[in-house]
Tab-separated table of C-alpha atoms and ligand atoms in Angstrom:
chain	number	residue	atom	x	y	z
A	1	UNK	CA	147.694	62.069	117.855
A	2	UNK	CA	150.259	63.743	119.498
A	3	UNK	CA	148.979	66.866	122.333
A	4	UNK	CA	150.628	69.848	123.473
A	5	UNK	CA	150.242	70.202	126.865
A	6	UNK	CA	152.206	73.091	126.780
A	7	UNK	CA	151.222	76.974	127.928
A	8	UNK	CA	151.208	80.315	125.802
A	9	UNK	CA	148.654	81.295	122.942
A	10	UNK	CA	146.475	78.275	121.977
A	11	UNK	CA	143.491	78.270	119.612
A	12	UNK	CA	141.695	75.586	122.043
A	13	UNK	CA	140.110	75.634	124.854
A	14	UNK	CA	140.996	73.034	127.886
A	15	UNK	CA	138.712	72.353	130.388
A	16	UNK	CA	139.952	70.330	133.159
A	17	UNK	CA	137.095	67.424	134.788
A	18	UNK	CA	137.275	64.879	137.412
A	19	UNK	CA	137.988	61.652	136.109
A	20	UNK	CA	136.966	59.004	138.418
A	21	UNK	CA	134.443	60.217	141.075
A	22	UNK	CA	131.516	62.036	142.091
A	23	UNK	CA	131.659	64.529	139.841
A	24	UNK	CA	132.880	62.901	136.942
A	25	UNK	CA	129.538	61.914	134.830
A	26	UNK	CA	127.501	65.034	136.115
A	27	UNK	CA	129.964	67.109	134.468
A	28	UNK	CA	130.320	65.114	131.307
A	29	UNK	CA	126.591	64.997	130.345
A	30	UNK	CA	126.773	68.799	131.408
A	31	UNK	CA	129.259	69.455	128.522
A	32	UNK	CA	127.820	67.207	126.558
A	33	UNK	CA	124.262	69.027	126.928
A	34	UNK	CA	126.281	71.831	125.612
A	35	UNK	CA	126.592	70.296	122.366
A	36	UNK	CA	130.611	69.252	122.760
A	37	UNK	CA	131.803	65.500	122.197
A	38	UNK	CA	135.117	63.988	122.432
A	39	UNK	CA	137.393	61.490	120.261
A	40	UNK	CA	136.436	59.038	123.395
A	41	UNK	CA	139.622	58.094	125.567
A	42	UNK	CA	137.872	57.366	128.911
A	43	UNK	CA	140.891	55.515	130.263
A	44	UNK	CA	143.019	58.332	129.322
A	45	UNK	CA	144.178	61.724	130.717
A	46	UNK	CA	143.301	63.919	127.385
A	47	UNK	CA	140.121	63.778	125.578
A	48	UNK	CA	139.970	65.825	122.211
A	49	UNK	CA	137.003	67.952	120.959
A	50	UNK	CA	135.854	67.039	117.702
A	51	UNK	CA	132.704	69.440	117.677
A	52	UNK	CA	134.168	72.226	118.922
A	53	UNK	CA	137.728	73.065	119.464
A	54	UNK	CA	137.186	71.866	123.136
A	55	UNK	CA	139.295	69.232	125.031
A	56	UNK	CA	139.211	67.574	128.028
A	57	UNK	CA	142.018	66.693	130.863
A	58	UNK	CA	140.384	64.024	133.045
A	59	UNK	CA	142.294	64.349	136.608
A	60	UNK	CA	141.784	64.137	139.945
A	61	UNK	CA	139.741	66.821	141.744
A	62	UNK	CA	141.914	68.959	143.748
A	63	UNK	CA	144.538	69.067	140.919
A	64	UNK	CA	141.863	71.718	138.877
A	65	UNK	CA	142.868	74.699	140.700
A	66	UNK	CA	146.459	74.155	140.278
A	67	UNK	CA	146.079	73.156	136.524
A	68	UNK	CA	144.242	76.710	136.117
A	69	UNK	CA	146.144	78.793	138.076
A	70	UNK	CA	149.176	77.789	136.274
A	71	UNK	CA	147.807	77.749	132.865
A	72	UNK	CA	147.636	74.310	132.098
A	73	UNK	CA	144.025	74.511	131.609
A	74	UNK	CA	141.904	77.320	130.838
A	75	UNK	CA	138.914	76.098	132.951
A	76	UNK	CA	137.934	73.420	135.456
A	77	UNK	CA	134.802	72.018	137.444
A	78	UNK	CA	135.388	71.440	140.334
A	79	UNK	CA	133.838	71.685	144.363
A	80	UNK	CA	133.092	74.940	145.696
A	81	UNK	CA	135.191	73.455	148.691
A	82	UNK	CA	138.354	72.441	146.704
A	83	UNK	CA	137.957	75.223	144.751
A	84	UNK	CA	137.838	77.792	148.034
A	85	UNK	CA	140.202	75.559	149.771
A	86	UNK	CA	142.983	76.508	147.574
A	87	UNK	CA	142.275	79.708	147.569
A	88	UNK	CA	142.590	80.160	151.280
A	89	UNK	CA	145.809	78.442	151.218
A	90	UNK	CA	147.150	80.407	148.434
A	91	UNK	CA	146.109	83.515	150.504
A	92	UNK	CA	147.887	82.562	153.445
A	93	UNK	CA	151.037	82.257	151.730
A	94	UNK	CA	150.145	85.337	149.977
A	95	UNK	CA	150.075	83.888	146.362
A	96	UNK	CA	147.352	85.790	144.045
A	97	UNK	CA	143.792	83.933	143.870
A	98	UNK	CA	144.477	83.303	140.027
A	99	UNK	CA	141.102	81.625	139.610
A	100	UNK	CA	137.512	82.542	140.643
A	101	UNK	CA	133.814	80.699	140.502
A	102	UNK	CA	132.414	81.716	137.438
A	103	UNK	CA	129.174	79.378	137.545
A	104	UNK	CA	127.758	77.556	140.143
A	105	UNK	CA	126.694	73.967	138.117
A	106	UNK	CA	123.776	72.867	140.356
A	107	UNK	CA	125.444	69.355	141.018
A	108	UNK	CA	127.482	67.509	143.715
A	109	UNK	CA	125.542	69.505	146.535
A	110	UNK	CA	127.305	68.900	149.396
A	111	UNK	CA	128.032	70.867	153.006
A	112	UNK	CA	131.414	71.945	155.005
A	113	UNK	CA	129.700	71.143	158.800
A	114	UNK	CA	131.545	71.399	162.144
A	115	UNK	CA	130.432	68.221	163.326
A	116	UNK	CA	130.705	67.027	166.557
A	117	UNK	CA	130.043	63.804	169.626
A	118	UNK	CA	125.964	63.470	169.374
A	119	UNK	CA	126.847	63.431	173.425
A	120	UNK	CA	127.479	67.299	173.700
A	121	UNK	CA	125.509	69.719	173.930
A	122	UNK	CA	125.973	72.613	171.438
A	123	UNK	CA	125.606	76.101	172.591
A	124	UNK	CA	127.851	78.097	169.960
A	125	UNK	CA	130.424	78.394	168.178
A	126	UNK	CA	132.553	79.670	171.039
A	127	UNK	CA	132.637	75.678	172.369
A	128	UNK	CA	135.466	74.916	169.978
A	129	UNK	CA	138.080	77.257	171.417
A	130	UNK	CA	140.856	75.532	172.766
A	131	UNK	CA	139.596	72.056	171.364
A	132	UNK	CA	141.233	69.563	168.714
A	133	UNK	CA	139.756	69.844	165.295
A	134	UNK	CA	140.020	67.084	162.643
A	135	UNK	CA	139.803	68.244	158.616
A	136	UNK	CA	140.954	67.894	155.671
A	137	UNK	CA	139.608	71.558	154.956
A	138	UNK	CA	142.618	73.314	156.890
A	139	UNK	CA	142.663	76.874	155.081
A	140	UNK	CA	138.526	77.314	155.255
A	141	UNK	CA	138.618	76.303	158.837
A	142	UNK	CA	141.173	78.385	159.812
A	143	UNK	CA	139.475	81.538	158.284
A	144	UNK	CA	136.353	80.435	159.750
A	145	UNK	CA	137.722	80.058	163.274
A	146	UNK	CA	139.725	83.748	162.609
A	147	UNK	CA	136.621	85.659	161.451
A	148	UNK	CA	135.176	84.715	165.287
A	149	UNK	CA	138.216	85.345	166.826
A	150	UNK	CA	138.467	81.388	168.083
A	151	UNK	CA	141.944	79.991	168.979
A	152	UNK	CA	141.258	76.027	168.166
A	153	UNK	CA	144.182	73.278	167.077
A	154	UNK	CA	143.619	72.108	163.757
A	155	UNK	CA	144.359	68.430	162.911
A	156	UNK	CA	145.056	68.383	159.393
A	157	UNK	CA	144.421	64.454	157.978
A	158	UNK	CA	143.812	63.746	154.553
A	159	UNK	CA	141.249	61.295	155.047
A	160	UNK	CA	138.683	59.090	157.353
A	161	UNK	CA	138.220	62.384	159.020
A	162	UNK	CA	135.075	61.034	160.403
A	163	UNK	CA	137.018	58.295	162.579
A	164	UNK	CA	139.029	60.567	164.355
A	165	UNK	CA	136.956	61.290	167.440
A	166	UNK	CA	136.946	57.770	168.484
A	167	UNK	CA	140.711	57.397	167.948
A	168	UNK	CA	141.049	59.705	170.082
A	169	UNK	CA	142.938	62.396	167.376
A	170	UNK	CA	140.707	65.253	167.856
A	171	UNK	CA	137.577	66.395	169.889
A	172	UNK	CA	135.289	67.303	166.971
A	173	UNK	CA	135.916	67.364	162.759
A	174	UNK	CA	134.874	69.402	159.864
A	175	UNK	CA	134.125	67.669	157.134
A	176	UNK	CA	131.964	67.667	153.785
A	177	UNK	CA	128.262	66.008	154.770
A	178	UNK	CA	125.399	65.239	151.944
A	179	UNK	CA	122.950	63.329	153.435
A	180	UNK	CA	124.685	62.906	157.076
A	181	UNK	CA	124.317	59.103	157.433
A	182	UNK	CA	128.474	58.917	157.395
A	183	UNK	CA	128.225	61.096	160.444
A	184	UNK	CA	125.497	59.345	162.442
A	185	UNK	CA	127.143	56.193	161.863
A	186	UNK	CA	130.517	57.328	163.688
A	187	UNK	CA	128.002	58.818	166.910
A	188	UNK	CA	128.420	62.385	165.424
A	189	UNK	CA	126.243	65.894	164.849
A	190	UNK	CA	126.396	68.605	162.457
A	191	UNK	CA	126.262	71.707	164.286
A	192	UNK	CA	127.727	74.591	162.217
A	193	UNK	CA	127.497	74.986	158.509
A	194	UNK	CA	130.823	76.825	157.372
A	195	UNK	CA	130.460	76.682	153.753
A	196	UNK	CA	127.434	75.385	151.507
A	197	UNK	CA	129.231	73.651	148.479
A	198	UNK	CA	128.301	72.351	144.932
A	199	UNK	CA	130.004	71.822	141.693
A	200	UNK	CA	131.800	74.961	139.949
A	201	UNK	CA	132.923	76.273	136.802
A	202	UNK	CA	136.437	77.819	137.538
A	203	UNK	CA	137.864	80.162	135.301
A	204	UNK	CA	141.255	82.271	135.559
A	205	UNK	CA	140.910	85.737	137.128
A	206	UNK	CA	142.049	87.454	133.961
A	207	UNK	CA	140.268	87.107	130.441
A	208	UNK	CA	141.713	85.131	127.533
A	209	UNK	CA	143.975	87.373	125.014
A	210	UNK	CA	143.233	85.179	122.473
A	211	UNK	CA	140.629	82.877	120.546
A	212	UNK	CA	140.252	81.060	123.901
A	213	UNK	CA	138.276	84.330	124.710
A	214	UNK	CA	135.615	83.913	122.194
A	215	UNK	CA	135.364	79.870	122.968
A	216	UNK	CA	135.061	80.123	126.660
A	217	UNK	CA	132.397	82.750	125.378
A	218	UNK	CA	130.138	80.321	123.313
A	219	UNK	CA	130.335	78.137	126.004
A	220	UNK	CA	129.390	80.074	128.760
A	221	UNK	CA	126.246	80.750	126.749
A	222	UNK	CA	125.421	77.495	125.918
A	223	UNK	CA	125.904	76.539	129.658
A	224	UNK	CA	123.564	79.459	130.792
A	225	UNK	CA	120.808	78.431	128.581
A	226	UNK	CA	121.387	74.388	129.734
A	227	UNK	CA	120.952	75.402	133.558
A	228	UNK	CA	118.110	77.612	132.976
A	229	UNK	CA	116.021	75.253	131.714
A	230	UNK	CA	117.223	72.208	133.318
A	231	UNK	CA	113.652	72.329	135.767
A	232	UNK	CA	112.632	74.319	132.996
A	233	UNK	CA	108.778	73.523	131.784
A	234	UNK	CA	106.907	75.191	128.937
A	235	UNK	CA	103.185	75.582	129.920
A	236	UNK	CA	100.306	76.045	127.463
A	237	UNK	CA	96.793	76.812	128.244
A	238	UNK	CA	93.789	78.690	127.039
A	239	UNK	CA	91.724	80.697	129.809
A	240	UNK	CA	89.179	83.564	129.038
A	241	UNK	CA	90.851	87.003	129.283
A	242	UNK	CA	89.692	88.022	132.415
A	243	UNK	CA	90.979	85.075	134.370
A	244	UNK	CA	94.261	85.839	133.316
A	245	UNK	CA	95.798	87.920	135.695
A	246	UNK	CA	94.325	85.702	138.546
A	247	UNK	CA	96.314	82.459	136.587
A	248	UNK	CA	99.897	84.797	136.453
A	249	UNK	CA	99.606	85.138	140.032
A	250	UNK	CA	99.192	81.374	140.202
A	251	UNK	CA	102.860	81.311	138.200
A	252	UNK	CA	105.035	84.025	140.082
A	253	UNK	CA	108.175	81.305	138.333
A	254	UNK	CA	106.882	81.917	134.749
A	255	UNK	CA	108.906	84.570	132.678
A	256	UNK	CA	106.272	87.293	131.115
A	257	UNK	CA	104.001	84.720	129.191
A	258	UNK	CA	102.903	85.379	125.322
A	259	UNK	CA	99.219	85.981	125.125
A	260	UNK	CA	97.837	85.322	121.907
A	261	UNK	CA	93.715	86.273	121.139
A	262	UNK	CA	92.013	83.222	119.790
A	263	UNK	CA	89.945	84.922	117.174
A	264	UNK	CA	85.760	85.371	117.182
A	265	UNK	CA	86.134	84.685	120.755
A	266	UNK	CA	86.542	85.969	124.259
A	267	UNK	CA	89.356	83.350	124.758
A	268	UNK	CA	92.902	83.687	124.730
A	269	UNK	CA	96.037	81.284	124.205
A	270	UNK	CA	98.953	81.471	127.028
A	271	UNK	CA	102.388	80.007	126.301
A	272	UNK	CA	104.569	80.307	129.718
A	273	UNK	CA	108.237	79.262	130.534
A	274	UNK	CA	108.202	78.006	134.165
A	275	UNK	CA	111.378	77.839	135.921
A	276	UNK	CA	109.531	75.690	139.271
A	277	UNK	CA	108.114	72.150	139.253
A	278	UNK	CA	104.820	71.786	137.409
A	279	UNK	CA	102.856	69.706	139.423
A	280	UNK	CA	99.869	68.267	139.031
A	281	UNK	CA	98.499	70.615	142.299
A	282	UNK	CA	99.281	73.460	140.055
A	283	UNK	CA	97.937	72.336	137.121
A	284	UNK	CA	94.986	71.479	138.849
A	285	UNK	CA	94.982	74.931	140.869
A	286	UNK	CA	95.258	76.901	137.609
A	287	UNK	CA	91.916	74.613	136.453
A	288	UNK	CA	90.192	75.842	138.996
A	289	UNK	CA	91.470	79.488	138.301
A	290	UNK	CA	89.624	79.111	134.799
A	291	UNK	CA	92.992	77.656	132.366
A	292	UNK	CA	91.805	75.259	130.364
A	293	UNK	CA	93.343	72.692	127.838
A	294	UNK	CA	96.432	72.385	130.252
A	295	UNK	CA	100.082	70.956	128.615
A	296	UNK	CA	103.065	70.809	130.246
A	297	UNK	CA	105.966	70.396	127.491
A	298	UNK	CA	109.475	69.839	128.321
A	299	UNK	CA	112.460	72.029	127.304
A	300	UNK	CA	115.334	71.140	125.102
A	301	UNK	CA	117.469	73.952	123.903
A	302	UNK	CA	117.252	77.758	124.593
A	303	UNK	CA	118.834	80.362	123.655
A	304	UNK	CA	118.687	84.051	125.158
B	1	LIG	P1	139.758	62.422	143.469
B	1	LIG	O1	140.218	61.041	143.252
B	1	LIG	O2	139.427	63.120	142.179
B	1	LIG	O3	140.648	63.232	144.360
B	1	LIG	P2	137.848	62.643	145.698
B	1	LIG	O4	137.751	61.375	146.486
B	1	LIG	O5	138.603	63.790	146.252
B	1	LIG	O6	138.338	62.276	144.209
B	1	LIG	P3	134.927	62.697	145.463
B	1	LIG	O7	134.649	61.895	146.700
B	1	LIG	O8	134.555	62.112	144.146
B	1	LIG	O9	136.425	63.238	145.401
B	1	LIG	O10	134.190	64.096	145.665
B	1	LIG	C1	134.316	65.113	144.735
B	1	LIG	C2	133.480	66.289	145.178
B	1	LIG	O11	132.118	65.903	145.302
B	1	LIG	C3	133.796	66.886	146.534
B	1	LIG	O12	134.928	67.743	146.505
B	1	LIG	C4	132.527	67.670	146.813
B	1	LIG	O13	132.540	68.917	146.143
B	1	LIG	C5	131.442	66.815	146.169
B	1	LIG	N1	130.611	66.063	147.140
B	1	LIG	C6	129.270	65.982	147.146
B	1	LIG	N2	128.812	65.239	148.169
B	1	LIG	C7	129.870	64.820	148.853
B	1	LIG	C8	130.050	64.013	150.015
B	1	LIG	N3	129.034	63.491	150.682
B	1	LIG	N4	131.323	63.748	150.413
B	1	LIG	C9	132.362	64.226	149.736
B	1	LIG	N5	132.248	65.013	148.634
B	1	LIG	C10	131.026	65.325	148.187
B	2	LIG	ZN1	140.114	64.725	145.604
């Protein structure tokens, strides 16, 4: 099989993913969810669609913005943080954004924290002026530390941020946290939140001129109806009619429910789409409301 990696008027679409890390998988089953599959090449850089006109470049993380900005591929997911990263560097050297979020993927949650010794005591923001700050997240700290009109030194390392208190490099860091554990176990605090982060779909800022436009298209619809039921629930009950606006209030997540009369009786049949958890304290709660003949189904494919 021989690819052409090269730019200019394609009739597939390229969407770059990580391919070895935290995102990788998440991102995979994502697409996959979406109905797409690959001629599998794990190993390799290039997968190629076989049920759609699809492929995928498998490379590492903060290549995606680059890859899309220069046309290489037509969309990536990637970090919030890489993603905004890059952009913030590109602005300071006055280079156009060329990309832009155009889903947030509801994986690889993660935060950008100022964290800092667990020995101080943090009373602002305005504590950093004048000290050393470790990151690997130069151009977002540096437009965080502008819009409040701190003067700070940045330390720019491209990894074990974490350590660099205790060597002695720099007076606090700003890093990504998830749970915090990597923090606690160097003696440090999270103290300011500068950026709350999860997996994106990046797109270019301008549309596709060609098929591309209709592709990225399908997809986007396929991935909108995949998140919106991914803690997605259909509920069925039965209740008698005058209960039922008491049980809607019990499901303020549920889009506008079809009622259906049961007939030769006072009865009627609800079928809602709930977007929240459906526990069994709400099922039970919407018992006692009056529902009856309760099921919870799960979800598989919708589309709007
Ligand atoms: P690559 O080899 O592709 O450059 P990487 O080491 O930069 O990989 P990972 O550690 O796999 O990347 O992280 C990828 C993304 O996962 C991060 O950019 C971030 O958006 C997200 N993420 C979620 N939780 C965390 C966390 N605790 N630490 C770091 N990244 C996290
Ligand atoms: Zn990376």
């Amino acid at each position: 099989m021989s690819i052409n990696l090269a730019n200019g008027v394609r009739d597939r679409l390229r969407i770059a993913i990580q391919k070895s890390g935290r995102l990788s998988e998440p991102a995979r089953a994502l697409l996959a969810s979406c109905g797409l599959s690959w001629r599998e090449s794990r190993d390799r850089l290039f997968c190629y669609g076989e049920t759609l006109p699809v492929d995928l470049l498998l490379v590492r993380d903060d290549d995606i913005p680059g890859l899309i900005a220069d046309g290489v591929c037509d969309l990536g997911m990637v970090g919030r943080n890489v993603l905004m990263e890059q952009a913030a560097d590109r602005e300071q050297r006055d280079i156009a954004p060329a990309y832009r979020e155009w889903r947030a993927l509801g994986f690889g949650g993660c935060r950008l924290d100022l964290a800092v010794p667990e020995s101080w005591d943090w009373t602002g923001a305005e504590q950093v002026a004048g000290k050393r700050i470790a990151t690997s997240y130069p151009g977002l700290l540096a437009q965080w530390l502008r819009s409040r009109a701190i003067e700070a030194d940045i330390v720019n390392l491209s990894g074990s941020v974490e350590i660099a208190p205790r060597l002695g490099q720099a007076d606090l860091i700003c890093d990504l946290v998830s749970s915090g554990a990597t923090l606690a176990a160097n003696q440090l605090k999270p103290v300011e939140t500068l950026l709350r982060s999860e997996a994106v779909l990046a797109g270019p800022a301008a549309a596709f001129g060609d098929v591309r436009a209709e592709l990225a298209e399908l997809l986007l619809r396929r991935l909108d109806g995949v998140l919106k039921i991914r803690d997605s629930k259909l509920l069925l009950f039965q209740a008698p009619r005058a209960a039922v606006p008491g049980l809607l209030e019990l499901l303020p997540d549920a889009e506008a429910p079809t009622v259906t009369s049961i007939d030769g009786s006072d009865r009627l049949a609800l079928q809602a789409l709930c977007h929240g958890a459906v526990t069994w304290q709400r099922l039970e709660d919407l018992k006692r409301a009056g529902a009856a003949a309760l099921m919870v189904l799960p979800v598989e494919r919708m589309l709007a």
